[in-house]
Coordinates of C-alpha atoms in Angstrom, one line a residue:
Chain A
M8 CA 69.5 72.1 124.0
R9 CA 68.7 75.4 125.5
P10 CA 65.8 77.5 124.1
S11 CA 68.2 80.2 122.9
D12 CA 70.1 77.5 120.9
I13 CA 66.8 76.3 119.3
A14 CA 65.8 79.9 118.5
F15 CA 69.2 80.5 116.9
R16 CA 69.0 77.4 114.8
L17 CA 65.5 78.3 113.6
Y18 CA 66.7 81.7 112.8
L19 CA 69.5 80.3 110.7
V20 CA 67.1 77.9 108.8
A21 CA 64.8 80.9 108.2
L22 CA 67.6 83.0 106.9
F23 CA 69.0 80.4 104.5
T24 CA 65.4 79.6 103.3
F25 CA 64.8 83.3 102.6
V26 CA 68.1 83.7 100.8
F27 CA 68.2 80.5 98.8
L28 CA 64.5 79.6 98.2
P29 CA 64.1 81.6 95.0
I30 CA 67.2 80.1 93.5
L31 CA 66.2 76.6 94.6
T32 CA 62.8 77.2 93.1
S33 CA 64.4 78.1 89.8
M34 CA 66.6 75.0 90.0
V35 CA 63.5 72.8 90.7
F36 CA 61.5 74.3 87.8
S37 CA 64.5 73.8 85.4
L38 CA 64.0 70.1 85.9
N39 CA 60.2 70.2 85.6
S40 CA 58.4 69.2 82.5
D41 CA 55.6 71.8 82.7
R42 CA 56.1 74.9 80.6
F43 CA 54.8 77.2 83.3
P44 CA 56.1 77.3 86.9
T45 CA 53.1 75.9 88.7
V46 CA 52.5 73.4 91.5
P47 CA 51.9 70.5 91.5
L48 CA 55.0 69.8 89.5
G49 CA 55.1 67.8 86.3
E50 CA 57.6 65.1 85.5
F51 CA 61.3 65.2 85.9
T52 CA 63.1 66.2 82.7
T53 CA 66.4 67.5 81.4
H54 CA 64.6 68.7 78.3
W55 CA 65.1 72.5 79.1
Y56 CA 68.8 72.0 79.5
K57 CA 69.0 70.1 76.2
T58 CA 67.0 72.8 74.3
A59 CA 68.9 75.6 75.9
F60 CA 72.3 74.2 75.2
S61 CA 71.4 73.2 71.6
R62 CA 71.1 76.8 70.8
P63 CA 74.4 78.2 69.4
E64 CA 73.8 81.7 70.8
V65 CA 73.8 80.2 74.3
W66 CA 77.2 78.6 73.7
T67 CA 78.5 81.9 72.3
A68 CA 77.2 83.8 75.3
F69 CA 78.9 81.3 77.7
G70 CA 82.1 81.5 75.7
N71 CA 81.9 85.3 75.9
S72 CA 81.3 85.3 79.6
L73 CA 84.1 82.9 80.2
I74 CA 86.6 84.9 78.2
V75 CA 85.6 88.1 79.9
A76 CA 85.6 86.5 83.4
V77 CA 89.0 84.9 82.9
C78 CA 90.6 88.2 81.6
A79 CA 88.8 90.6 83.9
A80 CA 89.6 88.4 87.0
A81 CA 93.3 88.3 86.0
L82 CA 93.5 92.1 85.5
S83 CA 91.4 92.9 88.7
T84 CA 93.6 90.6 90.8
A85 CA 96.8 92.1 89.5
L86 CA 95.5 95.7 90.0
G87 CA 94.1 94.8 93.4
F88 CA 97.3 93.2 94.6
V89 CA 99.5 96.0 93.4
T90 CA 97.2 98.6 95.2
A91 CA 97.2 96.6 98.4
Y92 CA 101.0 96.2 98.2
T93 CA 101.6 99.9 97.8
D94 CA 99.4 100.4 100.9
F95 CA 101.3 97.8 102.8
R96 CA 104.8 98.8 101.9
Y97 CA 104.8 102.6 101.5
G98 CA 103.6 105.5 103.5
F99 CA 102.8 108.7 101.6
R100 CA 100.9 111.9 102.0
F101 CA 97.6 111.2 100.3
K102 CA 97.3 107.6 101.2
P103 CA 93.8 107.8 102.8
A104 CA 92.6 109.5 99.6
Y105 CA 94.3 106.9 97.5
L106 CA 92.7 104.1 99.4
A107 CA 89.3 105.7 99.4
L108 CA 89.5 106.2 95.6
A109 CA 90.6 102.6 95.1
L110 CA 87.7 101.3 97.1
L111 CA 85.1 103.6 95.5
P112 CA 83.8 101.7 92.4
P113 CA 81.4 99.4 94.2
T114 CA 79.6 102.4 95.7
I115 CA 78.9 103.9 92.2
P116 CA 75.3 103.1 91.1
L117 CA 75.5 100.5 88.4
V118 CA 73.4 102.4 85.9
I119 CA 75.7 105.4 86.2
M120 CA 78.7 103.1 85.9
G121 CA 77.2 101.5 82.8
L122 CA 76.4 104.8 81.2
A123 CA 79.8 106.2 82.0
M124 CA 81.5 103.1 80.6
L125 CA 79.4 103.2 77.5
A126 CA 80.4 106.8 76.8
W127 CA 84.1 106.3 77.7
L128 CA 84.6 103.0 75.9
G129 CA 82.7 104.5 72.9
R130 CA 85.4 107.2 72.8
L131 CA 88.1 104.6 73.0
G132 CA 86.4 102.6 70.2
I133 CA 86.1 99.4 72.1
S134 CA 82.4 99.7 73.1
G135 CA 80.5 96.6 72.0
T136 CA 83.6 94.5 72.1
L137 CA 84.7 91.9 74.6
S138 CA 87.7 94.1 75.5
G139 CA 85.2 96.8 76.5
I140 CA 83.4 94.4 78.9
V141 CA 86.8 93.2 80.3
V142 CA 87.7 96.8 81.1
A143 CA 84.4 97.5 82.8
H144 CA 84.5 94.3 84.8
T145 CA 88.2 94.9 85.8
V146 CA 87.2 98.3 87.2
M147 CA 84.3 96.7 89.1
G148 CA 86.4 93.7 90.4
A149 CA 89.6 95.4 91.4
P150 CA 88.4 96.8 94.8
F151 CA 87.3 93.3 95.9
A152 CA 90.7 91.9 94.9
M153 CA 92.4 94.7 96.8
A154 CA 90.4 94.1 99.9
I155 CA 91.3 90.4 99.9
C156 CA 95.0 91.0 99.3
R157 CA 95.2 93.7 102.0
L158 CA 93.7 91.3 104.5
R159 CA 96.4 88.8 103.6
L160 CA 99.3 91.3 103.6
S161 CA 98.1 92.5 107.0
Q162 CA 99.0 89.0 108.3
M163 CA 102.5 89.2 106.9
D164 CA 105.4 90.0 109.2
P165 CA 107.0 93.1 107.6
A166 CA 110.4 91.5 108.5
L167 CA 109.6 88.7 106.0
E168 CA 110.3 90.8 102.9
A169 CA 113.4 92.5 104.5
A170 CA 114.6 89.0 105.5
A171 CA 114.6 88.1 101.8
W172 CA 116.6 91.2 100.9
N173 CA 119.0 90.5 103.8
L174 CA 119.6 87.0 102.3
G175 CA 120.5 88.4 98.9
A176 CA 117.2 88.8 97.1
S177 CA 116.7 92.0 95.1
Q178 CA 113.3 93.8 95.5
W179 CA 111.9 92.0 92.5
R180 CA 113.3 88.7 93.6
A181 CA 111.9 89.1 97.1
M182 CA 108.5 90.0 95.5
R183 CA 108.5 86.8 93.5
A184 CA 110.1 84.5 96.1
V185 CA 108.4 85.8 99.3
V186 CA 105.5 88.3 98.9
I187 CA 103.7 86.5 96.1
P188 CA 104.0 83.0 97.6
F189 CA 102.8 84.4 100.9
C190 CA 99.8 86.0 99.2
L191 CA 99.1 83.1 96.9
P192 CA 95.9 81.9 98.7
A193 CA 94.6 85.4 98.6
L194 CA 95.5 85.8 95.0
I195 CA 93.6 82.7 94.0
S196 CA 90.7 83.7 96.2
A197 CA 90.6 87.2 94.6
Y198 CA 90.8 85.6 91.2
C199 CA 87.8 83.4 91.8
L200 CA 85.8 86.1 93.4
T201 CA 86.4 88.7 90.7
A202 CA 85.7 86.0 88.1
A203 CA 82.3 85.3 89.8
V204 CA 81.6 89.1 89.9
S205 CA 82.2 89.3 86.2
F206 CA 80.3 86.2 85.3
D207 CA 77.2 87.4 87.1
E208 CA 77.4 91.1 86.2
F209 CA 74.5 92.2 84.1
I210 CA 73.8 96.0 84.1
V211 CA 77.1 97.3 83.0
A212 CA 77.6 94.4 80.6
W213 CA 74.2 95.2 79.1
F214 CA 75.3 98.8 78.4
V215 CA 78.6 98.0 76.8
S216 CA 78.3 94.5 75.3
G217 CA 76.6 95.4 72.0
L218 CA 76.3 92.2 70.0
N219 CA 78.8 90.3 72.1
K220 CA 76.4 89.3 74.7
T221 CA 77.4 87.7 78.0
V222 CA 75.2 85.1 79.7
P223 CA 73.2 87.5 82.0
V224 CA 72.5 89.8 79.1
M225 CA 71.3 86.9 76.9
I226 CA 69.1 85.6 79.7
L227 CA 67.3 89.0 79.9
E228 CA 66.8 89.0 76.1
I229 CA 65.2 85.6 76.1
L230 CA 63.1 86.6 79.0
Q231 CA 61.8 89.7 77.2
G232 CA 60.4 87.5 74.5
N233 CA 58.6 85.0 76.6
V234 CA 58.6 83.0 79.8
D235 CA 60.7 79.9 79.1
P236 CA 62.0 77.3 81.5
Q237 CA 65.2 77.3 79.5
I238 CA 66.0 80.4 81.6
N239 CA 65.8 78.3 84.7
A240 CA 68.2 75.8 83.2
I241 CA 70.7 78.5 82.1
G242 CA 70.3 80.3 85.4
T243 CA 71.0 77.2 87.4
V244 CA 74.3 76.7 85.4
V245 CA 75.3 80.3 86.0
F246 CA 74.4 80.1 89.7
L247 CA 76.4 76.8 90.2
T248 CA 79.4 78.3 88.4
S249 CA 79.6 81.4 90.4
M250 CA 78.7 79.6 93.6
A251 CA 81.7 77.2 93.0
L252 CA 84.0 80.2 92.5
V253 CA 82.8 82.0 95.6
I254 CA 83.1 78.8 97.7
V255 CA 86.7 78.3 96.5
A256 CA 87.4 81.9 97.3
Q257 CA 85.9 81.6 100.8
L258 CA 87.8 78.4 101.6
L259 CA 91.1 80.1 100.7
I260 CA 90.4 83.2 102.7
L261 CA 89.2 81.3 105.8
R262 CA 91.9 78.6 105.6
K263 CA 94.0 78.6 108.7
T264 CA 96.8 81.0 108.0
N265 CA 100.2 80.4 109.4
A266 CA 101.9 83.7 109.3
Chain B
M11 CA 144.0 95.3 104.9
T12 CA 145.4 93.5 107.9
D13 CA 143.7 91.3 110.5
T14 CA 144.0 94.0 113.1
D15 CA 142.0 96.5 111.1
P16 CA 138.4 96.6 112.3
L17 CA 135.9 94.7 110.2
V18 CA 133.2 97.3 110.7
R19 CA 133.6 101.0 111.3
F20 CA 130.9 103.6 112.0
S21 CA 132.3 107.1 111.7
G22 CA 130.1 110.0 112.7
V23 CA 126.9 108.1 111.8
R24 CA 123.6 109.9 112.3
K25 CA 120.1 108.7 111.4
T26 CA 117.1 110.8 111.6
Y27 CA 113.4 110.1 110.8
G28 CA 111.9 113.5 110.2
T29 CA 112.6 115.4 113.4
F30 CA 113.4 112.3 115.4
E31 CA 117.0 111.5 115.9
A32 CA 117.2 107.7 116.2
V33 CA 121.0 107.8 116.2
K34 CA 122.7 111.1 117.0
H35 CA 126.4 110.4 116.6
L36 CA 128.0 107.0 116.4
D37 CA 131.7 106.2 116.2
L38 CA 132.3 102.5 116.7
D39 CA 134.8 99.9 115.5
I40 CA 134.0 96.2 115.5
G41 CA 136.9 93.8 115.2
R42 CA 137.2 90.6 113.3
G43 CA 135.9 87.6 115.3
E44 CA 134.6 89.8 118.0
F45 CA 131.3 89.2 119.9
V46 CA 129.9 92.6 120.4
A47 CA 126.6 93.2 122.2
I48 CA 124.8 96.5 121.7
M49 CA 122.6 97.1 124.6
G50 CA 120.2 99.8 125.7
P51 CA 116.6 100.5 126.6
S52 CA 114.0 100.6 123.8
G53 CA 114.3 103.6 121.5
C54 CA 118.0 104.0 122.3
G55 CA 119.0 103.5 118.6
K56 CA 120.5 100.0 118.9
T57 CA 118.2 98.4 116.3
T58 CA 118.6 101.3 113.9
T59 CA 122.3 100.9 114.2
L60 CA 122.0 97.2 113.3
R61 CA 119.6 97.9 110.4
M62 CA 122.1 100.5 109.0
L63 CA 124.8 97.9 109.2
A64 CA 122.6 95.4 107.2
G65 CA 121.7 98.1 104.7
L66 CA 118.0 98.2 105.6
E67 CA 118.3 101.9 106.6
E68 CA 120.6 104.4 105.1
P69 CA 122.6 106.7 107.4
T70 CA 121.5 110.4 107.2
A71 CA 125.2 111.4 107.7
G72 CA 128.5 109.8 108.4
E73 CA 130.0 106.6 106.9
I74 CA 129.8 102.9 107.5
T75 CA 132.7 100.8 106.2
I76 CA 133.0 97.0 106.1
D77 CA 136.5 95.8 105.5
G78 CA 137.5 99.4 104.7
K79 CA 134.9 99.6 101.9
R80 CA 132.3 102.4 102.1
M81 CA 128.9 100.7 102.5
N82 CA 126.4 103.6 102.6
E83 CA 125.1 103.2 99.1
V84 CA 125.4 99.4 98.9
S85 CA 121.8 98.0 99.0
A86 CA 120.9 95.3 101.5
H87 CA 120.9 92.4 99.1
D88 CA 124.4 93.1 97.9
R89 CA 125.8 92.9 101.5
D90 CA 127.0 89.9 103.3
T91 CA 125.4 90.8 106.6
P92 CA 122.8 88.1 107.4
L93 CA 120.5 89.0 110.3
V94 CA 118.7 86.9 112.8
W95 CA 115.4 88.7 113.3
Q96 CA 113.6 89.3 116.5
S97 CA 110.5 87.7 114.9
L98 CA 112.8 85.2 113.2
A99 CA 111.0 86.0 109.9
L100 CA 111.1 82.4 108.7
F101 CA 109.2 81.9 105.5
P102 CA 106.0 80.1 106.5
F103 CA 105.3 78.8 103.0
L104 CA 108.7 77.0 102.8
N105 CA 109.8 74.0 104.7
V106 CA 112.8 73.9 107.0
K107 CA 115.3 73.0 104.3
E108 CA 113.9 75.4 101.8
N109 CA 114.2 78.2 104.4
V110 CA 117.9 77.3 105.0
E111 CA 118.6 77.1 101.3
F112 CA 117.0 80.5 100.5
G113 CA 120.2 82.6 100.8
L114 CA 122.1 80.1 98.6
K115 CA 119.4 80.1 96.0
M116 CA 119.4 83.9 95.8
R117 CA 123.1 83.8 95.3
G118 CA 122.7 81.3 92.4
V119 CA 124.3 78.3 94.1
S120 CA 123.5 75.1 92.2
K121 CA 120.8 72.8 93.5
P122 CA 123.0 69.8 94.6
D123 CA 125.4 72.2 96.2
R124 CA 122.6 74.0 98.0
H125 CA 121.2 70.7 99.3
G126 CA 124.6 69.6 100.6
R127 CA 125.3 72.8 102.4
A128 CA 121.8 73.1 103.9
M129 CA 122.0 69.6 105.2
L130 CA 125.4 70.3 106.7
W131 CA 124.1 73.2 108.6
L132 CA 120.9 71.5 109.7
E133 CA 123.0 68.7 111.1
R134 CA 125.3 71.1 112.8
L135 CA 122.4 72.8 114.6
G136 CA 120.8 69.5 115.6
L137 CA 117.9 69.7 113.0
K138 CA 118.7 66.6 111.1
G139 CA 115.4 64.8 110.3
F140 CA 113.4 68.1 110.3
E141 CA 114.2 69.0 106.6
T142 CA 110.7 68.6 105.3
R143 CA 108.9 69.9 108.4
R144 CA 106.8 73.0 108.1
I145 CA 107.8 76.0 110.2
D146 CA 104.6 75.9 112.2
Q147 CA 105.4 72.3 113.2
L148 CA 108.5 73.4 115.1
S149 CA 109.1 74.4 118.7
G150 CA 110.4 77.9 119.5
G151 CA 113.9 76.5 120.1
Q152 CA 113.9 74.6 116.8
R153 CA 112.7 77.7 114.9
Q154 CA 115.5 79.6 116.5
R155 CA 118.0 77.1 115.1
V156 CA 116.5 77.2 111.7
A157 CA 116.9 80.9 111.7
L158 CA 120.5 80.6 112.7
A159 CA 121.1 77.9 110.0
R160 CA 119.5 80.1 107.4
S161 CA 121.8 83.0 108.2
L162 CA 125.0 81.0 108.6
V163 CA 124.6 78.7 105.5
T164 CA 126.2 81.3 103.3
E165 CA 129.3 81.4 105.6
P166 CA 129.3 85.1 106.2
R167 CA 132.1 86.9 108.0
M168 CA 129.6 88.6 110.3
L169 CA 126.3 87.7 111.8
L170 CA 123.8 90.3 113.0
L171 CA 121.3 89.3 115.7
D172 CA 118.4 91.5 116.7
E173 CA 117.1 90.3 120.1
P174 CA 116.9 86.8 118.8
L175 CA 116.1 85.2 122.2
S176 CA 113.4 87.6 123.4
A177 CA 110.6 85.2 122.5
L178 CA 112.0 82.1 124.2
D179 CA 111.3 80.6 127.6
A180 CA 113.9 81.3 130.2
H181 CA 115.4 77.8 130.3
L182 CA 115.8 77.9 126.5
V183 CA 117.4 81.3 126.6
I184 CA 120.3 79.9 128.6
R185 CA 120.7 76.9 126.3
M186 CA 120.6 79.1 123.2
Q187 CA 123.2 81.4 124.7
G188 CA 125.5 78.3 125.0
V189 CA 124.7 77.4 121.3
L190 CA 125.5 81.0 120.2
T191 CA 128.8 81.4 122.1
R192 CA 130.0 78.0 121.0
L193 CA 129.1 78.8 117.3
Q194 CA 130.8 82.1 117.4
K195 CA 134.0 80.6 118.9
E196 CA 134.0 77.7 116.4
L197 CA 133.3 79.9 113.3
G198 CA 135.6 82.7 114.5
I199 CA 133.2 85.2 112.8
T200 CA 132.0 88.5 114.1
F201 CA 128.7 88.6 116.0
V202 CA 126.9 91.9 116.5
Y203 CA 124.2 91.2 119.0
V204 CA 121.5 93.7 119.8
T205 CA 119.6 93.2 123.1
H206 CA 117.9 95.0 126.0
S207 CA 118.8 92.1 128.2
Q208 CA 121.8 92.6 130.4
S209 CA 122.2 89.0 131.3
E210 CA 122.3 87.9 127.6
A211 CA 124.8 90.6 126.7
F212 CA 127.1 90.1 129.7
A213 CA 127.0 86.3 129.4
M214 CA 128.1 86.2 125.8
A215 CA 129.8 89.3 124.6
D216 CA 133.5 90.1 124.5
R217 CA 132.6 93.7 124.5
V218 CA 129.4 95.5 125.4
V219 CA 128.2 98.8 123.9
I220 CA 125.7 100.6 126.0
M221 CA 123.5 103.0 124.0
G222 CA 121.2 105.7 125.3
H223 CA 119.3 108.4 123.5
G224 CA 121.0 107.6 120.2
E225 CA 124.5 107.8 121.5
I226 CA 127.1 105.4 123.0
A227 CA 127.0 105.7 126.7
Q228 CA 129.9 103.3 127.4
I229 CA 131.9 100.7 125.6
G230 CA 133.8 98.0 127.5
K231 CA 134.2 94.5 128.7
P232 CA 131.1 93.2 130.6
Q233 CA 133.0 93.3 133.9
E234 CA 134.2 96.9 133.3
I235 CA 130.7 98.1 132.6
F236 CA 129.3 96.3 135.6
R237 CA 132.0 97.5 138.0
A238 CA 132.9 100.8 136.6
P239 CA 129.9 102.4 134.9
K240 CA 130.9 105.7 133.4
N241 CA 127.8 107.6 134.3
R242 CA 124.4 107.5 136.0
F243 CA 122.6 106.3 132.8
V244 CA 124.8 103.2 132.6
A245 CA 124.8 102.6 136.3
E246 CA 121.0 102.7 136.4
F247 CA 120.6 100.7 133.2
V248 CA 122.9 97.9 134.4
G249 CA 120.9 97.8 137.6
R250 CA 121.7 96.5 141.0
N251 CA 123.9 99.4 141.6
N252 CA 123.8 102.0 144.4
I253 CA 124.4 105.5 143.2
L254 CA 125.6 107.6 146.1
P255 CA 126.9 111.2 146.4
G256 CA 130.7 111.4 146.4
K257 CA 133.1 113.3 148.5
T258 CA 133.2 116.4 146.4
P259 CA 130.0 118.2 145.3
G260 CA 128.5 116.9 142.0
Q261 CA 130.6 113.7 142.2
E262 CA 128.8 110.4 142.4
I263 CA 130.0 107.0 143.3
V264 CA 128.7 103.6 142.5
V265 CA 128.6 100.5 144.7
A266 CA 127.3 97.3 143.3
A267 CA 124.6 95.6 145.4
D268 CA 126.8 92.4 145.8
R269 CA 129.5 94.5 147.4
M270 CA 127.3 96.2 150.0
Q271 CA 127.5 94.7 153.6
V272 CA 124.5 94.9 155.9
S273 CA 124.9 95.0 159.6
A274 CA 122.3 95.3 162.3
S275 CA 124.4 97.6 164.6
D276 CA 126.3 100.8 163.7
P277 CA 129.8 99.7 162.8
G278 CA 131.1 103.3 163.0
E279 CA 132.4 105.8 160.5
G280 CA 131.3 105.6 156.9
A281 CA 128.3 103.4 157.5
L282 CA 125.1 104.5 155.9
P283 CA 121.9 104.2 158.0
A284 CA 119.0 102.7 156.1
E285 CA 115.5 101.4 156.7
F286 CA 114.7 98.0 155.4
L287 CA 111.9 98.0 152.8
S288 CA 111.7 94.5 151.1
E289 CA 113.6 91.6 149.7
E290 CA 113.6 89.9 146.4
F291 CA 114.9 86.5 145.3
A292 CA 117.2 87.0 142.3
G293 CA 118.8 83.7 141.4
T294 CA 122.3 84.4 142.6
G295 CA 121.1 85.6 146.0
I296 CA 118.6 87.9 147.7
I297 CA 118.5 91.6 146.9
C298 CA 117.4 93.6 150.0
Y299 CA 116.0 97.1 149.4
F300 CA 116.5 99.9 151.9
E301 CA 115.6 103.5 152.1
G302 CA 118.8 105.5 152.9
P303 CA 119.3 109.2 153.8
E304 CA 117.2 111.6 151.8
G305 CA 115.0 108.8 150.5
V306 CA 117.6 107.3 148.2
E307 CA 116.9 103.7 147.4
L308 CA 119.7 101.3 148.3
K309 CA 120.2 97.7 147.4
A310 CA 122.4 95.0 149.0
Q311 CA 122.8 91.4 147.9
V312 CA 122.9 88.9 150.7
T313 CA 122.9 85.1 150.9
E314 CA 120.1 83.2 152.4
D315 CA 122.0 82.5 155.6
Q316 CA 122.7 86.2 156.0
L317 CA 119.1 87.0 155.5
E318 CA 118.1 84.5 158.2
N319 CA 120.6 86.0 160.6
L320 CA 119.4 89.6 159.9
A321 CA 115.7 88.7 159.9
P322 CA 114.8 92.2 158.7
E323 CA 111.4 93.7 159.4
P324 CA 110.1 96.5 157.2
G325 CA 111.1 99.8 158.7
Q326 CA 113.9 98.3 160.8
R327 CA 117.2 100.2 160.8
F328 CA 120.4 98.8 159.4
W329 CA 123.8 100.1 158.5
L330 CA 125.3 99.6 155.1
T331 CA 129.0 99.6 154.5
W332 CA 131.4 98.8 151.7
A333 CA 135.1 98.3 151.3
P334 CA 137.0 101.3 149.9
G335 CA 137.9 99.4 146.8
A336 CA 134.3 98.5 146.0
A337 CA 133.3 102.1 145.3
H338 CA 133.7 103.4 141.8
V339 CA 133.8 107.1 141.1
M340 CA 131.8 108.0 138.0
A341 CA 133.4 110.3 135.5
G342 CA 130.3 112.2 134.4
T343 CA 126.6 112.3 134.9

């Protein structure tokens, strides 16, 4: 092995250590019998998981997060796909502005977004409800879904859709029979990714969730009370869930595409 | 409606995109069972013409009729004008049989019927046993035949082809030309074939339409276009033609390269002195390039034996002659 290869490998190891060590630490302590995160470690235990998941509010929070993630991901993906498709199919005068606006939400500071959502959803009378969180997370997830769908559509031969019309498919039929099947890997990928975004999102949810807490909001509230290894247990579950979603999304995006 | 009425009629068709005139003015009749090739350099309006016929573009002005019926407002999916695309546009997420069945499915043909007809066409095009293959598991020639089967499975009266052979290897092109001519004769349907390739158009078509700058430059049988180009544009596009000044001012004559004789000594009156430039092997013979009077480029096709006898050196002087009947006087410029 050449020295540059060794250096590169070392760099990769260092990078992954840097990124994942904190999470790994949290996972390790979630299985540690000591109440405080200290070394040497105590004994192996699943106690914290049992305690955490025997609390009804933890289950409620997981249920809330799940409902919100499922709904917000569906809406984000639908919105993102439609936006990407208009970009693919049509040319119009203010297209650059349209695209810039569609991609804007992730650049808005989360605190601002949270406050704005709180004010806006309050007006609509859905602040503090799960629907409110769904709306907020849809806004936040749609740009990611759009980016993924645009990438896939850019690999599509424009003649493919016209070929469907030419063979007797109406515009809607061609959309169902050709465009959506072609984009299916991207749609699933976008769904997983936006579900993960929603599942993990804390700041905006904290502003708009009210009494219907999602998991990240609940974690912070437990943490404000005391240091409790149950947090590590819940955090590990959250991390593994979103990691799984992101991995599925990545696999579908990177899968060899046969356009 | 009789059989002698044209199947397709373009009358005064114009298509503009903003200020760009893709098709300026088109009057064209296409007969039943005819193999028409529309040929021209890129940007001449040939693909736009085909797309208008398929309903993928709407004419800016004029009228297109199929079977005497005005088609301008009929949308693409309500027409019976299947197109074989340059990119083939096969559906990558469907297998071979599903691709072929697509048009039938869209027309609401029942599943057993779809299956039967798809299998028939797959067999007809030598694709039996490939039904469940994915598109990316096929060779270029096989994909080509899937595209043909997909377009023909609905038994249309007319098939549109947009440079379908441009992505194939040379030896496959010849083979597919055979497949296409045979199919067209067997089915007796109209083929409208758009290409920039002279050899494809001349080898297959009953009639060739040469387009340039959004207009028809000439329509005729391949031989007519080759021997008697109407104007300089056609003569140059068809290639291997010598364009020479005629007897009266402004007049031009055309002599095909294969009707030009080369001699090493001056044979007398009418011979054109020319300096040898280079030679090029061209399948049917060897094209010799000369520089004639006033720097005009001249071409003459010779056999290998003739080339050996002449043994031309660059810069060497030769004389070019042609039989009186070989020269064609062009009508316009």
